[in-house]
């Protein structure tokens, strides 16, 4: 059984964090959840015509990122990322968000609660599959060089939003090479 809750304002940040999965495009992803970690991993579909390779994207969230987080079993849930994103898009920025489920049902419940009004929404997200095994969240052991072009204002906004989740970063510029190092802070 697991549950997590985000306070108002954090729904916008989670929606923006999930958006790259949709833009890649990744249709299904694996959500690894354990008592001390939640990670969403998805692989894009390669496009041989455009010579686009398959890309793996991961979003790792520690329990301290959430207002309330509990999990009493390790699960691997395969879910439809488009459905998750659609639900997050239905939420207003001032909504409280709760996601609840367990390893015996084939769906996850999502609850949206308005802060200014007594608005309440409930949505179910069907799962593709559930694996109930003791597993560790995969750790990536490979490094790849990539070139990413991003407008400066979007970069600035992204860095500011990462600080809301407790992420610190260091920038290092050598010649024409910009290095970004992100470290997770343990916020309680």
mmCIF file with all atom_site columns, C-alpha atoms in Angstrom:
data_model
loop_
_atom_site.group_PDB
_atom_site.id
_atom_site.type_symbol
_atom_site.label_atom_id
_atom_site.label_alt_id
_atom_site.label_comp_id
_atom_site.label_asym_id
_atom_site.label_entity_id
_atom_site.label_seq_id
_atom_site.pdbx_PDB_ins_code
_atom_site.Cartn_x
_atom_site.Cartn_y
_atom_site.Cartn_z
_atom_site.occupancy
_atom_site.B_iso_or_equiv
_atom_site.pdbx_formal_charge
_atom_site.auth_seq_id
_atom_site.auth_comp_id
_atom_site.auth_asym_id
_atom_site.auth_atom_id
_atom_site.pdbx_PDB_model_num
ATOM 1   C CA . UNK A 1 1   ? 0.000   0.000  0.000   1.00 0.00 ? 1   UNK A CA 1
ATOM 2   C CA . UNK A 1 2   ? 1.305   3.446  -0.839  1.00 0.00 ? 2   UNK A CA 1
ATOM 3   C CA . UNK A 1 3   ? 0.179   7.037  -0.821  1.00 0.00 ? 3   UNK A CA 1
ATOM 4   C CA . UNK A 1 4   ? 1.683   10.409 -1.473  1.00 0.00 ? 4   UNK A CA 1
ATOM 5   C CA . UNK A 1 5   ? 0.371   13.925 -1.161  1.00 0.00 ? 5   UNK A CA 1
ATOM 6   C CA . UNK A 1 6   ? 1.531   17.223 -2.594  1.00 0.00 ? 6   UNK A CA 1
ATOM 7   C CA . UNK A 1 7   ? 0.532   20.576 -1.179  1.00 0.00 ? 7   UNK A CA 1
ATOM 8   C CA . UNK A 1 8   ? -0.917  23.331 -3.305  1.00 0.00 ? 8   UNK A CA 1
ATOM 9   C CA . UNK A 1 9   ? 1.519   24.794 -5.810  1.00 0.00 ? 9   UNK A CA 1
ATOM 10  C CA . UNK A 1 10  ? 3.547   21.591 -6.115  1.00 0.00 ? 10  UNK A CA 1
ATOM 11  C CA . UNK A 1 11  ? 1.098   20.126 -8.654  1.00 0.00 ? 11  UNK A CA 1
ATOM 12  C CA . UNK A 1 12  ? 2.364   22.620 -11.234 1.00 0.00 ? 12  UNK A CA 1
ATOM 13  C CA . UNK A 1 13  ? 5.948   21.531 -10.577 1.00 0.00 ? 13  UNK A CA 1
ATOM 14  C CA . UNK A 1 14  ? 5.103   17.833 -10.848 1.00 0.00 ? 14  UNK A CA 1
ATOM 15  C CA . UNK A 1 15  ? 3.214   18.457 -14.101 1.00 0.00 ? 15  UNK A CA 1
ATOM 16  C CA . UNK A 1 16  ? 6.271   20.224 -15.528 1.00 0.00 ? 16  UNK A CA 1
ATOM 17  C CA . UNK A 1 17  ? 8.518   17.389 -14.347 1.00 0.00 ? 17  UNK A CA 1
ATOM 18  C CA . UNK A 1 18  ? 6.348   14.758 -16.099 1.00 0.00 ? 18  UNK A CA 1
ATOM 19  C CA . UNK A 1 19  ? 5.997   16.804 -19.307 1.00 0.00 ? 19  UNK A CA 1
ATOM 20  C CA . UNK A 1 20  ? 9.372   15.710 -20.836 1.00 0.00 ? 20  UNK A CA 1
ATOM 21  C CA . UNK A 1 21  ? 8.138   12.105 -20.824 1.00 0.00 ? 21  UNK A CA 1
ATOM 22  C CA . UNK A 1 22  ? 5.204   13.157 -23.009 1.00 0.00 ? 22  UNK A CA 1
ATOM 23  C CA . UNK A 1 23  ? 7.339   15.277 -25.330 1.00 0.00 ? 23  UNK A CA 1
ATOM 24  C CA . UNK A 1 24  ? 9.844   12.461 -26.027 1.00 0.00 ? 24  UNK A CA 1
ATOM 25  C CA . UNK A 1 25  ? 7.323   10.563 -26.733 1.00 0.00 ? 25  UNK A CA 1
ATOM 26  C CA . UNK A 1 26  ? 7.043   7.913  -24.035 1.00 0.00 ? 26  UNK A CA 1
ATOM 27  C CA . UNK A 1 27  ? 3.679   6.208  -23.813 1.00 0.00 ? 27  UNK A CA 1
ATOM 28  C CA . UNK A 1 28  ? 4.263   3.816  -20.939 1.00 0.00 ? 28  UNK A CA 1
ATOM 29  C CA . UNK A 1 29  ? 6.620   4.114  -18.021 1.00 0.00 ? 29  UNK A CA 1
ATOM 30  C CA . UNK A 1 30  ? 7.619   2.177  -14.953 1.00 0.00 ? 30  UNK A CA 1
ATOM 31  C CA . UNK A 1 31  ? 7.056   3.700  -11.550 1.00 0.00 ? 31  UNK A CA 1
ATOM 32  C CA . UNK A 1 32  ? 9.300   2.115  -8.951  1.00 0.00 ? 32  UNK A CA 1
ATOM 33  C CA . UNK A 1 33  ? 8.032   2.871  -5.465  1.00 0.00 ? 33  UNK A CA 1
ATOM 34  C CA . UNK A 1 34  ? 9.557   1.744  -2.198  1.00 0.00 ? 34  UNK A CA 1
ATOM 35  C CA . UNK A 1 35  ? 9.525   3.059  1.373   1.00 0.00 ? 35  UNK A CA 1
ATOM 36  C CA . UNK A 1 36  ? 12.438  5.374  0.608   1.00 0.00 ? 36  UNK A CA 1
ATOM 37  C CA . UNK A 1 37  ? 12.139  6.252  -3.080  1.00 0.00 ? 37  UNK A CA 1
ATOM 38  C CA . UNK A 1 38  ? 9.825   6.923  -6.021  1.00 0.00 ? 38  UNK A CA 1
ATOM 39  C CA . UNK A 1 39  ? 11.278  6.817  -9.533  1.00 0.00 ? 39  UNK A CA 1
ATOM 40  C CA . UNK A 1 40  ? 9.539   7.051  -12.902 1.00 0.00 ? 40  UNK A CA 1
ATOM 41  C CA . UNK A 1 41  ? 11.539  5.646  -15.825 1.00 0.00 ? 41  UNK A CA 1
ATOM 42  C CA . UNK A 1 42  ? 10.512  5.625  -19.479 1.00 0.00 ? 42  UNK A CA 1
ATOM 43  C CA . UNK A 1 43  ? 12.170  4.939  -22.810 1.00 0.00 ? 43  UNK A CA 1
ATOM 44  C CA . UNK A 1 44  ? 11.253  6.816  -25.953 1.00 0.00 ? 44  UNK A CA 1
ATOM 45  C CA . UNK A 1 45  ? 10.448  4.994  -29.154 1.00 0.00 ? 45  UNK A CA 1
ATOM 46  C CA . UNK A 1 46  ? 13.371  5.233  -31.606 1.00 0.00 ? 46  UNK A CA 1
ATOM 47  C CA . UNK A 1 47  ? 12.751  6.825  -34.997 1.00 0.00 ? 47  UNK A CA 1
ATOM 48  C CA . UNK A 1 48  ? 15.039  5.236  -37.642 1.00 0.00 ? 48  UNK A CA 1
ATOM 49  C CA . UNK A 1 49  ? 13.941  7.690  -40.344 1.00 0.00 ? 49  UNK A CA 1
ATOM 50  C CA . UNK A 1 50  ? 15.070  10.728 -38.362 1.00 0.00 ? 50  UNK A CA 1
ATOM 51  C CA . UNK A 1 51  ? 17.964  8.778  -36.817 1.00 0.00 ? 51  UNK A CA 1
ATOM 52  C CA . UNK A 1 52  ? 16.609  9.486  -33.341 1.00 0.00 ? 52  UNK A CA 1
ATOM 53  C CA . UNK A 1 53  ? 17.802  6.855  -30.887 1.00 0.00 ? 53  UNK A CA 1
ATOM 54  C CA . UNK A 1 54  ? 15.843  5.514  -27.977 1.00 0.00 ? 54  UNK A CA 1
ATOM 55  C CA . UNK A 1 55  ? 16.309  7.791  -24.950 1.00 0.00 ? 55  UNK A CA 1
ATOM 56  C CA . UNK A 1 56  ? 15.846  6.804  -21.314 1.00 0.00 ? 56  UNK A CA 1
ATOM 57  C CA . UNK A 1 57  ? 14.407  9.464  -19.018 1.00 0.00 ? 57  UNK A CA 1
ATOM 58  C CA . UNK A 1 58  ? 14.185  9.117  -15.254 1.00 0.00 ? 58  UNK A CA 1
ATOM 59  C CA . UNK A 1 59  ? 12.500  11.264 -12.628 1.00 0.00 ? 59  UNK A CA 1
ATOM 60  C CA . UNK A 1 60  ? 13.563  10.398 -9.095  1.00 0.00 ? 60  UNK A CA 1
ATOM 61  C CA . UNK A 1 61  ? 11.664  11.819 -6.143  1.00 0.00 ? 61  UNK A CA 1
ATOM 62  C CA . UNK A 1 62  ? 12.615  11.267 -2.512  1.00 0.00 ? 62  UNK A CA 1
ATOM 63  C CA . UNK A 1 63  ? 9.881   10.998 0.136   1.00 0.00 ? 63  UNK A CA 1
ATOM 64  C CA . UNK A 1 64  ? 10.951  14.401 1.487   1.00 0.00 ? 64  UNK A CA 1
ATOM 65  C CA . UNK A 1 65  ? 9.681   16.006 -1.751  1.00 0.00 ? 65  UNK A CA 1
ATOM 66  C CA . UNK A 1 66  ? 6.115   15.185 -0.734  1.00 0.00 ? 66  UNK A CA 1
ATOM 67  C CA . UNK A 1 67  ? 4.046   16.639 2.066   1.00 0.00 ? 67  UNK A CA 1
ATOM 68  C CA . UNK A 1 68  ? 3.042   13.114 3.050   1.00 0.00 ? 68  UNK A CA 1
ATOM 69  C CA . UNK A 1 69  ? 4.549   9.839  1.760   1.00 0.00 ? 69  UNK A CA 1
ATOM 70  C CA . UNK A 1 70  ? 4.023   6.277  2.916   1.00 0.00 ? 70  UNK A CA 1
ATOM 71  C CA . UNK A 1 71  ? 4.803   2.944  1.314   1.00 0.00 ? 71  UNK A CA 1
ATOM 72  C CA . UNK A 1 72  ? 4.902   -0.455 2.994   1.00 0.00 ? 72  UNK A CA 1
ATOM 73  C CA . UNK A 1 73  ? 5.984   -2.564 0.004   1.00 0.00 ? 73  UNK A CA 1
ATOM 74  C CA . UNK A 1 74  ? 8.281   -2.277 -2.992  1.00 0.00 ? 74  UNK A CA 1
ATOM 75  C CA . UNK A 1 75  ? 6.376   -2.186 -6.269  1.00 0.00 ? 75  UNK A CA 1
ATOM 76  C CA . UNK A 1 76  ? 7.027   -1.709 -9.957  1.00 0.00 ? 76  UNK A CA 1
ATOM 77  C CA . UNK A 1 77  ? 3.934   -0.238 -11.608 1.00 0.00 ? 77  UNK A CA 1
ATOM 78  C CA . UNK A 1 78  ? 3.707   0.049  -15.388 1.00 0.00 ? 78  UNK A CA 1
ATOM 79  C CA . UNK A 1 79  ? 1.466   3.000  -16.168 1.00 0.00 ? 79  UNK A CA 1
ATOM 80  C CA . UNK A 1 80  ? 0.221   5.084  -19.060 1.00 0.00 ? 80  UNK A CA 1
ATOM 81  C CA . UNK A 1 81  ? 2.184   8.337  -18.852 1.00 0.00 ? 81  UNK A CA 1
ATOM 82  C CA . UNK A 1 82  ? -0.310  10.182 -21.066 1.00 0.00 ? 82  UNK A CA 1
ATOM 83  C CA . UNK A 1 83  ? -3.097  9.393  -18.587 1.00 0.00 ? 83  UNK A CA 1
ATOM 84  C CA . UNK A 1 84  ? -0.963  10.591 -15.664 1.00 0.00 ? 84  UNK A CA 1
ATOM 85  C CA . UNK A 1 85  ? -0.175  13.809 -17.506 1.00 0.00 ? 85  UNK A CA 1
ATOM 86  C CA . UNK A 1 86  ? -3.859  14.316 -18.428 1.00 0.00 ? 86  UNK A CA 1
ATOM 87  C CA . UNK A 1 87  ? -4.827  14.021 -14.765 1.00 0.00 ? 87  UNK A CA 1
ATOM 88  C CA . UNK A 1 88  ? -2.098  16.466 -13.751 1.00 0.00 ? 88  UNK A CA 1
ATOM 89  C CA . UNK A 1 89  ? -3.333  18.898 -16.422 1.00 0.00 ? 89  UNK A CA 1
ATOM 90  C CA . UNK A 1 90  ? -6.843  18.774 -14.921 1.00 0.00 ? 90  UNK A CA 1
ATOM 91  C CA . UNK A 1 91  ? -5.466  20.034 -11.629 1.00 0.00 ? 91  UNK A CA 1
ATOM 92  C CA . UNK A 1 92  ? -5.221  23.727 -10.994 1.00 0.00 ? 92  UNK A CA 1
ATOM 93  C CA . UNK A 1 93  ? -2.027  25.105 -9.547  1.00 0.00 ? 93  UNK A CA 1
ATOM 94  C CA . UNK A 1 94  ? -3.650  25.631 -6.136  1.00 0.00 ? 94  UNK A CA 1
ATOM 95  C CA . UNK A 1 95  ? -4.974  22.052 -5.835  1.00 0.00 ? 95  UNK A CA 1
ATOM 96  C CA . UNK A 1 96  ? -3.776  19.530 -3.316  1.00 0.00 ? 96  UNK A CA 1
ATOM 97  C CA . UNK A 1 97  ? -2.917  16.215 -5.014  1.00 0.00 ? 97  UNK A CA 1
ATOM 98  C CA . UNK A 1 98  ? -3.003  12.705 -3.590  1.00 0.00 ? 98  UNK A CA 1
ATOM 99  C CA . UNK A 1 99  ? -1.996  9.456  -5.331  1.00 0.00 ? 99  UNK A CA 1
ATOM 100 C CA . UNK A 1 100 ? -2.906  6.164  -3.636  1.00 0.00 ? 100 UNK A CA 1
ATOM 101 C CA . UNK A 1 101 ? -2.695  2.479  -4.510  1.00 0.00 ? 101 UNK A CA 1
ATOM 102 C CA . UNK A 1 102 ? -1.511  -0.974 -3.542  1.00 0.00 ? 102 UNK A CA 1
ATOM 103 C CA . UNK A 1 103 ? -0.105  -4.097 -5.105  1.00 0.00 ? 103 UNK A CA 1
ATOM 104 C CA . UNK A 1 104 ? -3.395  -5.994 -5.289  1.00 0.00 ? 104 UNK A CA 1
ATOM 105 C CA . UNK A 1 105 ? -5.477  -3.671 -7.473  1.00 0.00 ? 105 UNK A CA 1
ATOM 106 C CA . UNK A 1 106 ? -4.898  -2.876 -11.117 1.00 0.00 ? 106 UNK A CA 1
ATOM 107 C CA . UNK A 1 107 ? -5.405  0.865  -10.719 1.00 0.00 ? 107 UNK A CA 1
ATOM 108 C CA . UNK A 1 108 ? -4.118  3.877  -8.854  1.00 0.00 ? 108 UNK A CA 1
ATOM 109 C CA . UNK A 1 109 ? -6.460  6.499  -7.388  1.00 0.00 ? 109 UNK A CA 1
ATOM 110 C CA . UNK A 1 110 ? -5.714  10.174 -7.869  1.00 0.00 ? 110 UNK A CA 1
ATOM 111 C CA . UNK A 1 111 ? -7.484  12.756 -5.714  1.00 0.00 ? 111 UNK A CA 1
ATOM 112 C CA . UNK A 1 112 ? -7.529  16.493 -6.441  1.00 0.00 ? 112 UNK A CA 1
ATOM 113 C CA . UNK A 1 113 ? -8.769  18.853 -3.754  1.00 0.00 ? 113 UNK A CA 1
ATOM 114 C CA . UNK A 1 114 ? -9.275  22.583 -4.242  1.00 0.00 ? 114 UNK A CA 1
ATOM 115 C CA . UNK A 1 115 ? -7.850  24.927 -1.631  1.00 0.00 ? 115 UNK A CA 1
ATOM 116 C CA . UNK A 1 116 ? -10.094 27.958 -2.165  1.00 0.00 ? 116 UNK A CA 1
ATOM 117 C CA . UNK A 1 117 ? -13.306 26.041 -2.889  1.00 0.00 ? 117 UNK A CA 1
ATOM 118 C CA . UNK A 1 118 ? -14.648 22.693 -1.691  1.00 0.00 ? 118 UNK A CA 1
ATOM 119 C CA . UNK A 1 119 ? -13.907 21.259 -5.134  1.00 0.00 ? 119 UNK A CA 1
ATOM 120 C CA . UNK A 1 120 ? -13.110 17.529 -5.093  1.00 0.00 ? 120 UNK A CA 1
ATOM 121 C CA . UNK A 1 121 ? -12.118 15.373 -8.067  1.00 0.00 ? 121 UNK A CA 1
ATOM 122 C CA . UNK A 1 122 ? -11.328 11.689 -8.133  1.00 0.00 ? 122 UNK A CA 1
ATOM 123 C CA . UNK A 1 123 ? -9.759  9.837  -11.054 1.00 0.00 ? 123 UNK A CA 1
ATOM 124 C CA . UNK A 1 124 ? -8.602  6.268  -11.508 1.00 0.00 ? 124 UNK A CA 1
ATOM 125 C CA . UNK A 1 125 ? -5.552  5.432  -13.543 1.00 0.00 ? 125 UNK A CA 1
ATOM 126 C CA . UNK A 1 126 ? -5.501  1.852  -14.839 1.00 0.00 ? 126 UNK A CA 1
ATOM 127 C CA . UNK A 1 127 ? -2.147  0.101  -14.614 1.00 0.00 ? 127 UNK A CA 1
ATOM 128 C CA . UNK A 1 128 ? -0.665  -2.051 -17.363 1.00 0.00 ? 128 UNK A CA 1
ATOM 129 C CA . UNK A 1 129 ? 1.016   -4.372 -14.867 1.00 0.00 ? 129 UNK A CA 1
ATOM 130 C CA . UNK A 1 130 ? 2.180   -4.636 -11.266 1.00 0.00 ? 130 UNK A CA 1
ATOM 131 C CA . UNK A 1 131 ? 5.252   -6.456 -9.990  1.00 0.00 ? 131 UNK A CA 1
ATOM 132 C CA . UNK A 1 132 ? 5.459   -7.216 -6.282  1.00 0.00 ? 132 UNK A CA 1
ATOM 133 C CA . UNK A 1 133 ? 9.030   -8.168 -5.693  1.00 0.00 ? 133 UNK A CA 1
ATOM 134 C CA . UNK A 1 134 ? 11.768  -6.853 -3.527  1.00 0.00 ? 134 UNK A CA 1
ATOM 135 C CA . UNK A 1 135 ? 13.707  -4.736 -5.943  1.00 0.00 ? 135 UNK A CA 1
ATOM 136 C CA . UNK A 1 136 ? 16.070  -1.862 -5.862  1.00 0.00 ? 136 UNK A CA 1
ATOM 137 C CA . UNK A 1 137 ? 15.508  1.192  -7.956  1.00 0.00 ? 137 UNK A CA 1
ATOM 138 C CA . UNK A 1 138 ? 17.831  0.864  -10.947 1.00 0.00 ? 138 UNK A CA 1
ATOM 139 C CA . UNK A 1 139 ? 20.991  2.917  -10.833 1.00 0.00 ? 139 UNK A CA 1
ATOM 140 C CA . UNK A 1 140 ? 22.345  4.114  -14.154 1.00 0.00 ? 140 UNK A CA 1
ATOM 141 C CA . UNK A 1 141 ? 26.015  3.300  -14.716 1.00 0.00 ? 141 UNK A CA 1
ATOM 142 C CA . UNK A 1 142 ? 26.549  4.908  -18.080 1.00 0.00 ? 142 UNK A CA 1
ATOM 143 C CA . UNK A 1 143 ? 27.429  8.420  -19.118 1.00 0.00 ? 143 UNK A CA 1
ATOM 144 C CA . UNK A 1 144 ? 26.624  9.850  -22.516 1.00 0.00 ? 144 UNK A CA 1
ATOM 145 C CA . UNK A 1 145 ? 27.585  13.145 -24.068 1.00 0.00 ? 145 UNK A CA 1
ATOM 146 C CA . UNK A 1 146 ? 24.599  15.125 -25.231 1.00 0.00 ? 146 UNK A CA 1
ATOM 147 C CA . UNK A 1 147 ? 24.034  18.600 -26.575 1.00 0.00 ? 147 UNK A CA 1
ATOM 148 C CA . UNK A 1 148 ? 20.923  20.306 -25.309 1.00 0.00 ? 148 UNK A CA 1
ATOM 149 C CA . UNK A 1 149 ? 19.705  23.632 -26.615 1.00 0.00 ? 149 UNK A CA 1
ATOM 150 C CA . UNK A 1 150 ? 17.379  25.491 -24.299 1.00 0.00 ? 150 UNK A CA 1
ATOM 151 C CA . UNK A 1 151 ? 16.237  29.122 -24.275 1.00 0.00 ? 151 UNK A CA 1
ATOM 152 C CA . UNK A 1 152 ? 17.887  31.018 -21.432 1.00 0.00 ? 152 UNK A CA 1
ATOM 153 C CA . UNK A 1 153 ? 14.594  32.104 -19.861 1.00 0.00 ? 153 UNK A CA 1
ATOM 154 C CA . UNK A 1 154 ? 13.312  28.515 -19.823 1.00 0.00 ? 154 UNK A CA 1
ATOM 155 C CA . UNK A 1 155 ? 16.608  27.383 -18.270 1.00 0.00 ? 155 UNK A CA 1
ATOM 156 C CA . UNK A 1 156 ? 16.303  30.062 -15.578 1.00 0.00 ? 156 UNK A CA 1
ATOM 157 C CA . UNK A 1 157 ? 12.697  29.075 -14.828 1.00 0.00 ? 157 UNK A CA 1
ATOM 158 C CA . UNK A 1 158 ? 13.623  25.377 -14.656 1.00 0.00 ? 158 UNK A CA 1
ATOM 159 C CA . UNK A 1 159 ? 16.432  26.032 -12.185 1.00 0.00 ? 159 UNK A CA 1
ATOM 160 C CA . UNK A 1 160 ? 14.110  28.101 -9.994  1.00 0.00 ? 160 UNK A CA 1
ATOM 161 C CA . UNK A 1 161 ? 11.485  25.335 -10.054 1.00 0.00 ? 161 UNK A CA 1
ATOM 162 C CA . UNK A 1 162 ? 14.047  22.678 -9.138  1.00 0.00 ? 162 UNK A CA 1
ATOM 163 C CA . UNK A 1 163 ? 14.780  24.644 -5.976  1.00 0.00 ? 163 UNK A CA 1
ATOM 164 C CA . UNK A 1 164 ? 11.139  24.085 -4.933  1.00 0.00 ? 164 UNK A CA 1
ATOM 165 C CA . UNK A 1 165 ? 11.855  20.343 -4.849  1.00 0.00 ? 165 UNK A CA 1
ATOM 166 C CA . UNK A 1 166 ? 15.050  20.785 -2.829  1.00 0.00 ? 166 UNK A CA 1
ATOM 167 C CA . UNK A 1 167 ? 17.547  20.375 -5.645  1.00 0.00 ? 167 UNK A CA 1
ATOM 168 C CA . UNK A 1 168 ? 20.763  22.366 -5.603  1.00 0.00 ? 168 UNK A CA 1
ATOM 169 C CA . UNK A 1 169 ? 22.945  22.839 -8.628  1.00 0.00 ? 169 UNK A CA 1
ATOM 170 C CA . UNK A 1 170 ? 26.415  23.960 -9.573  1.00 0.00 ? 170 UNK A CA 1
ATOM 171 C CA . UNK A 1 171 ? 27.365  25.406 -12.938 1.00 0.00 ? 171 UNK A CA 1
ATOM 172 C CA . UNK A 1 172 ? 30.897  25.218 -14.292 1.00 0.00 ? 172 UNK A CA 1
ATOM 173 C CA . UNK A 1 173 ? 31.937  26.936 -17.526 1.00 0.00 ? 173 UNK A CA 1
ATOM 174 C CA . UNK A 1 174 ? 35.230  25.998 -19.220 1.00 0.00 ? 174 UNK A CA 1
ATOM 175 C CA . UNK A 1 175 ? 35.910  27.372 -22.702 1.00 0.00 ? 175 UNK A CA 1
ATOM 176 C CA . UNK A 1 176 ? 32.628  26.618 -24.490 1.00 0.00 ? 176 UNK A CA 1
ATOM 177 C CA . UNK A 1 177 ? 31.587  23.770 -22.167 1.00 0.00 ? 177 UNK A CA 1
ATOM 178 C CA . UNK A 1 178 ? 28.927  24.357 -19.506 1.00 0.00 ? 178 UNK A CA 1
ATOM 179 C CA . UNK A 1 179 ? 28.655  21.658 -16.839 1.00 0.00 ? 179 UNK A CA 1
ATOM 180 C CA . UNK A 1 180 ? 25.608  21.409 -14.587 1.00 0.00 ? 180 UNK A CA 1
ATOM 181 C CA . UNK A 1 181 ? 25.812  19.378 -11.387 1.00 0.00 ? 181 UNK A CA 1
ATOM 182 C CA . UNK A 1 182 ? 22.568  18.731 -9.483  1.00 0.00 ? 182 UNK A CA 1
ATOM 183 C CA . UNK A 1 183 ? 22.564  17.434 -5.914  1.00 0.00 ? 183 UNK A CA 1
ATOM 184 C CA . UNK A 1 184 ? 19.509  16.366 -3.956  1.00 0.00 ? 184 UNK A CA 1
ATOM 185 C CA . UNK A 1 185 ? 19.164  17.887 -0.510  1.00 0.00 ? 185 UNK A CA 1
ATOM 186 C CA . UNK A 1 186 ? 17.562  15.919 2.273   1.00 0.00 ? 186 UNK A CA 1
ATOM 187 C CA . UNK A 1 187 ? 14.823  18.311 3.391   1.00 0.00 ? 187 UNK A CA 1
ATOM 188 C CA . UNK A 1 188 ? 12.583  17.365 6.295   1.00 0.00 ? 188 UNK A CA 1
#
